Amino acid sequence: MSDLSPSDAAKLAAARAAIALVQDGMAVGLGTGSTASVMVRELATRVQAEGLTLRCAATSQVTADLAASLGLSVESLDDIGHLDLTIDGADELDPDLNLIKGGGGAHLREKIVAASSDRMVVIADPAKVVEQLGAFHLPVEVIRFGWETTRERIKTALDAMDLDGRPVLLRMRDGAPFVTDEGNHILDLSLEAIPDAVALNRALNAIPGVVENGLFIGLCDLALIGQPDGGVVELAVFREDETREDG
Ligand code: 5RP
């Protein structure tokens, strides 16, 4: 690991710890982002070395393409139906292992895949661990039709939660609005801090035109935080199934 940057060494350590949880015959959800792509590469290496049989569902087209190119068996989520384990990155995680995701614009599929899994394990470097969510922008995927009126409703909802005046920006890429795998736009909310993530999650997902926001509440029960020296810190919470938020 010595020729890797501290951040890349941490991602690799987390990825390796996560793929150690994968067992032969499992159905595995593959996350999206730079940390998840390290995990996909490590997983493919292990599958080849040990001759494992896995069924994989990807959380984005980019991940599906990468996994298939490395020889992993990628199927649609519906063909698999239910997953044993999903391994994904995160933009922020708090002490309850609630997350902000969607920095890569894939949080809609990521949340569907995580919710279809017995277990979601997050892999991250130490910079992602926060006391309170919200310093990272919160992505909200919105239908393109009427997106500006949807943005106004989001601002009204933020006002009602004492989050008034926070910027709500249309995500751009290469000079044009970013388009997700599902053909939608993303609004990035610069909230600075999210005092009540459960209430915000519900309020945002109740707005017509909002498809899904990047708050993952009660979906993750284990985070593997890779360290630059190759070590891994495990953060775990106990969850009963009924504590999972459905949005
Ligand atoms: C993509 C995501 C990613 O998991 C998140 O952005 C973290 O990415 P990275 O590992 O590159 O920091 O939610 O939608």
mmCIF file of C-alpha atoms and ligand atoms in Angstrom:
data_model
loop_
_atom_site.group_PDB
_atom_site.id
_atom_site.type_symbol
_atom_site.label_atom_id
_atom_site.label_comp_id
_atom_site.label_asym_id
_atom_site.label_seq_id
_atom_site.Cartn_x
_atom_site.Cartn_y
_atom_site.Cartn_z
ATOM 1 C CA MET A 1 0.000 0.000 0.000
ATOM 2 C CA SER A 2 3.052 2.273 0.337
ATOM 3 C CA ASP A 3 2.696 3.925 -3.085
ATOM 4 C CA LEU A 4 -0.937 4.850 -2.429
ATOM 5 C CA SER A 5 -2.110 8.195 -1.085
ATOM 6 C CA PRO A 6 -3.388 8.050 2.523
ATOM 7 C CA SER A 7 -6.954 8.318 1.243
ATOM 8 C CA ASP A 8 -6.516 5.550 -1.337
ATOM 9 C CA ALA A 9 -4.805 3.297 1.218
ATOM 10 C CA ALA A 10 -7.773 3.820 3.551
ATOM 11 C CA LYS A 11 -10.268 2.995 0.783
ATOM 12 C CA LEU A 12 -8.382 -0.173 -0.085
ATOM 13 C CA ALA A 13 -8.269 -1.288 3.548
ATOM 14 C CA ALA A 14 -12.019 -0.738 3.922
ATOM 15 C CA ALA A 15 -12.750 -2.518 0.651
ATOM 16 C CA ARG A 16 -10.691 -5.550 1.609
ATOM 17 C CA ALA A 17 -12.370 -5.801 5.006
ATOM 18 C CA ALA A 18 -15.789 -5.650 3.366
ATOM 19 C CA ILE A 19 -15.184 -8.318 0.757
ATOM 20 C CA ALA A 20 -14.056 -10.651 3.546
ATOM 21 C CA LEU A 21 -17.756 -10.694 4.519
ATOM 22 C CA VAL A 22 -18.734 -12.151 1.145
ATOM 23 C CA GLN A 23 -19.363 -15.891 1.109
ATOM 24 C CA ASP A 24 -19.712 -18.334 -1.757
ATOM 25 C CA GLY A 25 -23.250 -18.393 -3.190
ATOM 26 C CA MET A 26 -24.211 -14.943 -1.953
ATOM 27 C CA ALA A 27 -26.201 -12.332 -3.848
ATOM 28 C CA VAL A 28 -24.282 -9.082 -3.463
ATOM 29 C CA GLY A 29 -25.200 -5.449 -4.118
ATOM 30 C CA LEU A 30 -22.355 -3.405 -5.578
ATOM 31 C CA GLY A 31 -22.170 0.276 -4.667
ATOM 32 C CA THR A 32 -21.065 3.278 -6.683
ATOM 33 C CA GLY A 33 -18.191 5.728 -6.300
ATOM 34 C CA SER A 34 -14.429 5.623 -5.968
ATOM 35 C CA THR A 35 -14.428 3.515 -2.782
ATOM 36 C CA ALA A 36 -16.990 1.098 -4.168
ATOM 37 C CA SER A 37 -15.006 0.722 -7.384
ATOM 38 C CA VAL A 38 -11.952 -0.341 -5.357
ATOM 39 C CA MET A 39 -14.199 -2.899 -3.654
ATOM 40 C CA VAL A 40 -15.506 -4.200 -6.997
ATOM 41 C CA ARG A 41 -11.939 -4.722 -8.222
ATOM 42 C CA GLU A 42 -10.938 -6.496 -5.017
ATOM 43 C CA LEU A 43 -14.068 -8.637 -5.122
ATOM 44 C CA ALA A 44 -13.433 -9.667 -8.720
ATOM 45 C CA THR A 45 -9.878 -10.656 -7.809
ATOM 46 C CA ARG A 46 -11.135 -12.768 -4.904
ATOM 47 C CA VAL A 47 -13.872 -14.402 -6.977
ATOM 48 C CA GLN A 48 -11.347 -15.398 -9.602
ATOM 49 C CA ALA A 49 -8.760 -16.619 -7.091
ATOM 50 C CA GLU A 50 -11.200 -18.675 -5.023
ATOM 51 C CA GLY A 51 -13.672 -19.703 -7.730
ATOM 52 C CA LEU A 52 -16.623 -18.211 -5.863
ATOM 53 C CA THR A 53 -20.092 -18.192 -7.380
ATOM 54 C CA LEU A 54 -21.853 -14.879 -6.741
ATOM 55 C CA ARG A 55 -24.840 -13.087 -8.177
ATOM 56 C CA CYS A 56 -24.313 -9.319 -8.261
ATOM 57 C CA ALA A 57 -26.699 -6.389 -8.662
ATOM 58 C CA ALA A 58 -25.169 -2.992 -9.396
ATOM 59 C CA THR A 59 -26.294 0.397 -8.100
ATOM 60 C CA SER A 60 -25.376 2.255 -11.304
ATOM 61 C CA GLN A 61 -24.580 1.624 -14.926
ATOM 62 C CA VAL A 62 -20.972 2.650 -14.278
ATOM 63 C CA THR A 63 -20.628 -0.029 -11.610
ATOM 64 C CA ALA A 64 -22.445 -2.610 -13.724
ATOM 65 C CA ASP A 65 -20.035 -1.977 -16.598
ATOM 66 C CA LEU A 66 -16.984 -2.142 -14.330
ATOM 67 C CA ALA A 67 -18.112 -5.339 -12.608
ATOM 68 C CA ALA A 68 -18.980 -7.070 -15.884
ATOM 69 C CA SER A 69 -15.651 -6.043 -17.403
ATOM 70 C CA LEU A 70 -13.904 -7.755 -14.477
ATOM 71 C CA GLY A 71 -15.833 -10.970 -14.973
ATOM 72 C CA LEU A 72 -18.395 -10.628 -12.177
ATOM 73 C CA SER A 73 -21.856 -11.972 -12.877
ATOM 74 C CA VAL A 74 -24.124 -8.900 -12.982
ATOM 75 C CA GLU A 75 -27.881 -9.368 -13.121
ATOM 76 C CA SER A 76 -30.840 -7.067 -12.696
ATOM 77 C CA LEU A 77 -32.060 -6.600 -9.143
ATOM 78 C CA ASP A 78 -35.440 -7.993 -10.146
ATOM 79 C CA ASP A 79 -33.901 -11.166 -11.546
ATOM 80 C CA ILE A 80 -32.098 -11.756 -8.253
ATOM 81 C CA GLY A 81 -34.926 -10.492 -6.076
ATOM 82 C CA HIS A 82 -33.234 -10.327 -2.716
ATOM 83 C CA LEU A 83 -29.637 -9.651 -1.757
ATOM 84 C CA ASP A 84 -27.619 -10.993 1.148
ATOM 85 C CA LEU A 85 -25.233 -8.085 1.392
ATOM 86 C CA THR A 86 -24.695 -4.677 -0.196
ATOM 87 C CA ILE A 87 -21.340 -2.928 0.052
ATOM 88 C CA ASP A 88 -21.323 0.775 -0.786
ATOM 89 C CA GLY A 89 -19.527 4.030 -0.042
ATOM 90 C CA ALA A 90 -20.975 7.131 1.579
ATOM 91 C CA ASP A 91 -20.431 10.865 1.578
ATOM 92 C CA GLU A 92 -21.078 11.210 5.306
ATOM 93 C CA LEU A 93 -21.972 8.842 8.158
ATOM 94 C CA ASP A 94 -23.017 9.806 11.662
ATOM 95 C CA PRO A 95 -22.728 7.864 14.951
ATOM 96 C CA ASP A 96 -26.089 6.128 14.299
ATOM 97 C CA LEU A 97 -24.808 5.071 10.863
ATOM 98 C CA ASN A 98 -27.302 7.282 9.115
ATOM 99 C CA LEU A 99 -25.800 8.425 5.846
ATOM 100 C CA ILE A 100 -25.686 11.055 3.168
ATOM 101 C CA LYS A 101 -25.184 9.446 -0.221
ATOM 102 C CA GLY A 102 -25.535 10.556 -3.817
ATOM 103 C CA GLY A 103 -22.341 12.500 -4.349
ATOM 104 C CA GLY A 104 -21.987 10.376 -7.462
ATOM 105 C CA GLY A 105 -25.631 10.831 -8.371
ATOM 106 C CA ALA A 106 -26.606 7.195 -7.828
ATOM 107 C CA HIS A 107 -28.471 7.379 -4.524
ATOM 108 C CA LEU A 108 -31.839 6.346 -5.975
ATOM 109 C CA ARG A 109 -30.631 2.966 -7.199
ATOM 110 C CA GLU A 110 -28.317 2.726 -4.190
ATOM 111 C CA LYS A 111 -31.227 3.083 -1.782
ATOM 112 C CA ILE A 112 -33.367 0.549 -3.652
ATOM 113 C CA VAL A 113 -30.504 -1.959 -3.638
ATOM 114 C CA ALA A 114 -29.701 -1.331 0.046
ATOM 115 C CA ALA A 115 -33.358 -1.741 0.990
ATOM 116 C CA SER A 116 -33.407 -5.052 -0.886
ATOM 117 C CA SER A 117 -30.498 -6.417 1.138
ATOM 118 C CA ASP A 118 -30.333 -8.257 4.425
ATOM 119 C CA ARG A 119 -27.398 -6.068 5.266
ATOM 120 C CA MET A 120 -25.817 -2.836 4.022
ATOM 121 C CA VAL A 121 -22.155 -2.349 4.873
ATOM 122 C CA VAL A 122 -20.553 1.029 4.233
ATOM 123 C CA ILE A 123 -16.904 1.389 3.345
ATOM 124 C CA ALA A 124 -15.243 4.753 3.783
ATOM 125 C CA ASP A 125 -12.151 6.670 4.758
ATOM 126 C CA PRO A 126 -12.039 8.590 8.052
ATOM 127 C CA ALA A 127 -12.965 11.918 6.428
ATOM 128 C CA LYS A 128 -16.529 10.640 5.928
ATOM 129 C CA VAL A 129 -17.248 10.176 9.644
ATOM 130 C CA VAL A 130 -19.121 13.159 11.136
ATOM 131 C CA GLU A 131 -20.936 13.961 14.373
ATOM 132 C CA GLN A 132 -23.906 15.467 12.524
ATOM 133 C CA LEU A 133 -24.934 15.057 8.884
ATOM 134 C CA GLY A 134 -25.193 18.042 6.579
ATOM 135 C CA ALA A 135 -21.815 19.596 5.843
ATOM 136 C CA PHE A 136 -21.851 17.618 2.588
ATOM 137 C CA HIS A 137 -24.592 18.745 0.203
ATOM 138 C CA LEU A 138 -27.728 16.603 0.325
ATOM 139 C CA PRO A 139 -28.670 15.332 -3.167
ATOM 140 C CA VAL A 140 -32.346 15.173 -4.057
ATOM 141 C CA GLU A 141 -33.312 13.391 -7.277
ATOM 142 C CA VAL A 142 -36.242 15.108 -8.998
ATOM 143 C CA ILE A 143 -38.315 14.402 -12.082
ATOM 144 C CA ARG A 144 -37.316 16.740 -14.921
ATOM 145 C CA PHE A 145 -40.917 17.797 -15.551
ATOM 146 C CA GLY A 146 -41.590 20.869 -13.436
ATOM 147 C CA TRP A 147 -38.265 20.660 -11.597
ATOM 148 C CA GLU A 148 -38.242 24.395 -10.867
ATOM 149 C CA THR A 149 -41.609 24.234 -9.108
ATOM 150 C CA THR A 150 -40.358 21.170 -7.243
ATOM 151 C CA ARG A 151 -37.357 23.229 -6.146
ATOM 152 C CA GLU A 152 -39.699 25.923 -4.803
ATOM 153 C CA ARG A 153 -41.583 23.290 -2.797
ATOM 154 C CA ILE A 154 -38.308 21.991 -1.420
ATOM 155 C CA LYS A 155 -37.405 25.530 -0.319
ATOM 156 C CA THR A 156 -40.808 25.867 1.361
ATOM 157 C CA ALA A 157 -40.247 22.583 3.184
ATOM 158 C CA LEU A 158 -36.812 23.757 4.323
ATOM 159 C CA ASP A 159 -38.336 27.050 5.571
ATOM 160 C CA ALA A 160 -40.784 25.048 7.682
ATOM 161 C CA MET A 161 -37.868 23.179 9.259
ATOM 162 C CA ASP A 162 -35.889 26.333 10.097
ATOM 163 C CA LEU A 163 -33.535 25.598 7.218
ATOM 164 C CA ASP A 164 -34.573 28.677 5.265
ATOM 165 C CA GLY A 165 -32.214 30.428 2.910
ATOM 166 C CA ARG A 166 -30.097 27.369 2.217
ATOM 167 C CA PRO A 167 -28.950 27.112 -1.425
ATOM 168 C CA VAL A 168 -30.747 24.507 -3.563
ATOM 169 C CA LEU A 169 -28.694 24.103 -6.721
ATOM 170 C CA LEU A 170 -29.323 22.137 -9.904
ATOM 171 C CA ARG A 171 -26.396 19.761 -10.363
ATOM 172 C CA MET A 172 -24.534 20.426 -13.597
ATOM 173 C CA ARG A 173 -22.055 18.366 -15.565
ATOM 174 C CA ASP A 174 -20.108 19.589 -18.601
ATOM 175 C CA GLY A 175 -22.248 22.724 -18.812
ATOM 176 C CA ALA A 176 -25.580 20.893 -18.846
ATOM 177 C CA PRO A 177 -27.912 19.628 -16.123
ATOM 178 C CA PHE A 178 -26.745 16.289 -14.751
ATOM 179 C CA VAL A 179 -29.008 13.389 -15.734
ATOM 180 C CA THR A 180 -29.165 10.287 -13.534
ATOM 181 C CA ASP A 181 -29.352 6.667 -14.671
ATOM 182 C CA GLU A 182 -33.127 7.012 -14.286
ATOM 183 C CA GLY A 183 -33.250 10.129 -16.486
ATOM 184 C CA ASN A 184 -33.859 12.613 -13.682
ATOM 185 C CA HIS A 185 -32.126 15.750 -12.396
ATOM 186 C CA ILE A 186 -30.467 16.287 -9.024
ATOM 187 C CA LEU A 187 -30.887 19.280 -6.724
ATOM 188 C CA ASP A 188 -28.052 19.668 -4.207
ATOM 189 C CA LEU A 189 -29.097 21.166 -0.863
ATOM 190 C CA SER A 190 -26.344 23.014 1.027
ATOM 191 C CA LEU A 191 -27.741 22.690 4.527
ATOM 192 C CA GLU A 192 -24.548 22.997 6.640
ATOM 193 C CA ALA A 193 -26.188 20.832 9.321
ATOM 194 C CA ILE A 194 -29.241 18.568 9.478
ATOM 195 C CA PRO A 195 -30.729 18.685 12.989
ATOM 196 C CA ASP A 196 -33.457 16.101 12.310
ATOM 197 C CA ALA A 197 -32.563 13.747 9.463
ATOM 198 C CA VAL A 198 -35.648 11.545 9.959
ATOM 199 C CA ALA A 199 -38.041 14.481 9.633
ATOM 200 C CA LEU A 200 -36.173 15.941 6.661
ATOM 201 C CA ASN A 201 -36.139 12.583 4.877
ATOM 202 C CA ARG A 202 -39.908 12.282 5.241
ATOM 203 C CA ALA A 203 -40.605 15.914 4.313
ATOM 204 C CA LEU A 204 -38.513 15.786 1.141
ATOM 205 C CA ASN A 205 -39.904 12.475 -0.084
ATOM 206 C CA ALA A 206 -43.472 13.748 0.412
ATOM 207 C CA ILE A 207 -43.004 16.498 -2.211
ATOM 208 C CA PRO A 208 -44.477 15.755 -5.652
ATOM 209 C CA GLY A 209 -41.633 15.566 -8.170
ATOM 210 C CA VAL A 210 -39.089 14.324 -5.639
ATOM 211 C CA VAL A 211 -38.052 10.781 -6.468
ATOM 212 C CA GLU A 212 -35.600 10.150 -3.624
ATOM 213 C CA ASN A 213 -33.209 12.036 -1.404
ATOM 214 C CA GLY A 214 -29.721 11.026 -0.302
ATOM 215 C CA LEU A 215 -30.467 10.432 3.383
ATOM 216 C CA PHE A 216 -30.135 6.743 4.281
ATOM 217 C CA ILE A 217 -31.844 6.310 7.633
ATOM 218 C CA GLY A 218 -31.544 2.999 9.442
ATOM 219 C CA LEU A 219 -30.313 1.104 6.384
ATOM 220 C CA CYS A 220 -26.693 0.543 7.365
ATOM 221 C CA ASP A 221 -25.654 -1.468 10.414
ATOM 222 C CA LEU A 222 -21.907 -1.725 9.866
ATOM 223 C CA ALA A 223 -19.338 0.772 8.604
ATOM 224 C CA LEU A 224 -15.761 -0.237 7.895
ATOM 225 C CA ILE A 225 -13.545 2.813 8.150
ATOM 226 C CA GLY A 226 -10.243 2.196 6.458
ATOM 227 C CA GLN A 227 -7.182 3.869 7.890
ATOM 228 C CA PRO A 228 -4.187 5.206 5.953
ATOM 229 C CA ASP A 229 -1.937 2.659 7.711
ATOM 230 C CA GLY A 230 -4.082 -0.226 6.407
ATOM 231 C CA GLY A 231 -6.050 -0.775 9.599
ATOM 232 C CA VAL A 232 -9.832 -0.786 9.763
ATOM 233 C CA VAL A 233 -12.130 0.661 12.429
ATOM 234 C CA GLU A 234 -15.527 -1.041 12.679
ATOM 235 C CA LEU A 235 -18.568 1.059 13.583
ATOM 236 C CA ALA A 236 -21.668 -1.006 14.246
ATOM 237 C CA VAL A 237 -25.226 -0.388 15.399
ATOM 238 C CA PHE A 238 -27.862 -2.926 16.299
ATOM 239 C CA ARG A 239 -31.074 -2.597 14.306
ATOM 240 C CA GLU A 240 -34.304 -4.483 14.486
ATOM 241 C CA ASP A 241 -35.947 -4.717 11.065
ATOM 242 C CA GLU A 242 -38.841 -2.533 12.135
ATOM 243 C CA THR A 243 -36.479 0.411 12.821
ATOM 244 C CA ARG A 244 -35.648 0.740 9.120
ATOM 245 C CA GLU A 245 -36.994 3.880 7.511
ATOM 246 C CA ASP A 246 -38.650 3.233 4.186
ATOM 247 C CA GLY A 247 -37.512 6.345 2.446
HETATM 248 C C1 5RP B 1 -22.634 7.709 -5.135
HETATM 249 C C2 5RP B 1 -22.395 7.616 -3.677
HETATM 250 C C3 5RP B 1 -21.015 7.284 -3.237
HETATM 251 O O1 5RP B 1 -21.042 6.126 -2.479
HETATM 252 C C4 5RP B 1 -20.476 8.420 -2.428
HETATM 253 O O2 5RP B 1 -20.535 9.603 -3.211
HETATM 254 C C5 5RP B 1 -19.038 8.162 -1.967
HETATM 255 O O3 5RP B 1 -18.213 8.146 -3.095
HETATM 256 P P1 5RP B 1 -16.635 8.030 -2.946
HETATM 257 O O4 5RP B 1 -16.352 6.664 -2.463
HETATM 258 O O5 5RP B 1 -16.126 8.292 -4.334
HETATM 259 O O6 5RP B 1 -16.189 9.103 -1.986
HETATM 260 O O7 5RP B 1 -23.244 7.799 -2.856
HETATM 261 O O8 5RP B 1 -23.937 8.115 -5.399
#
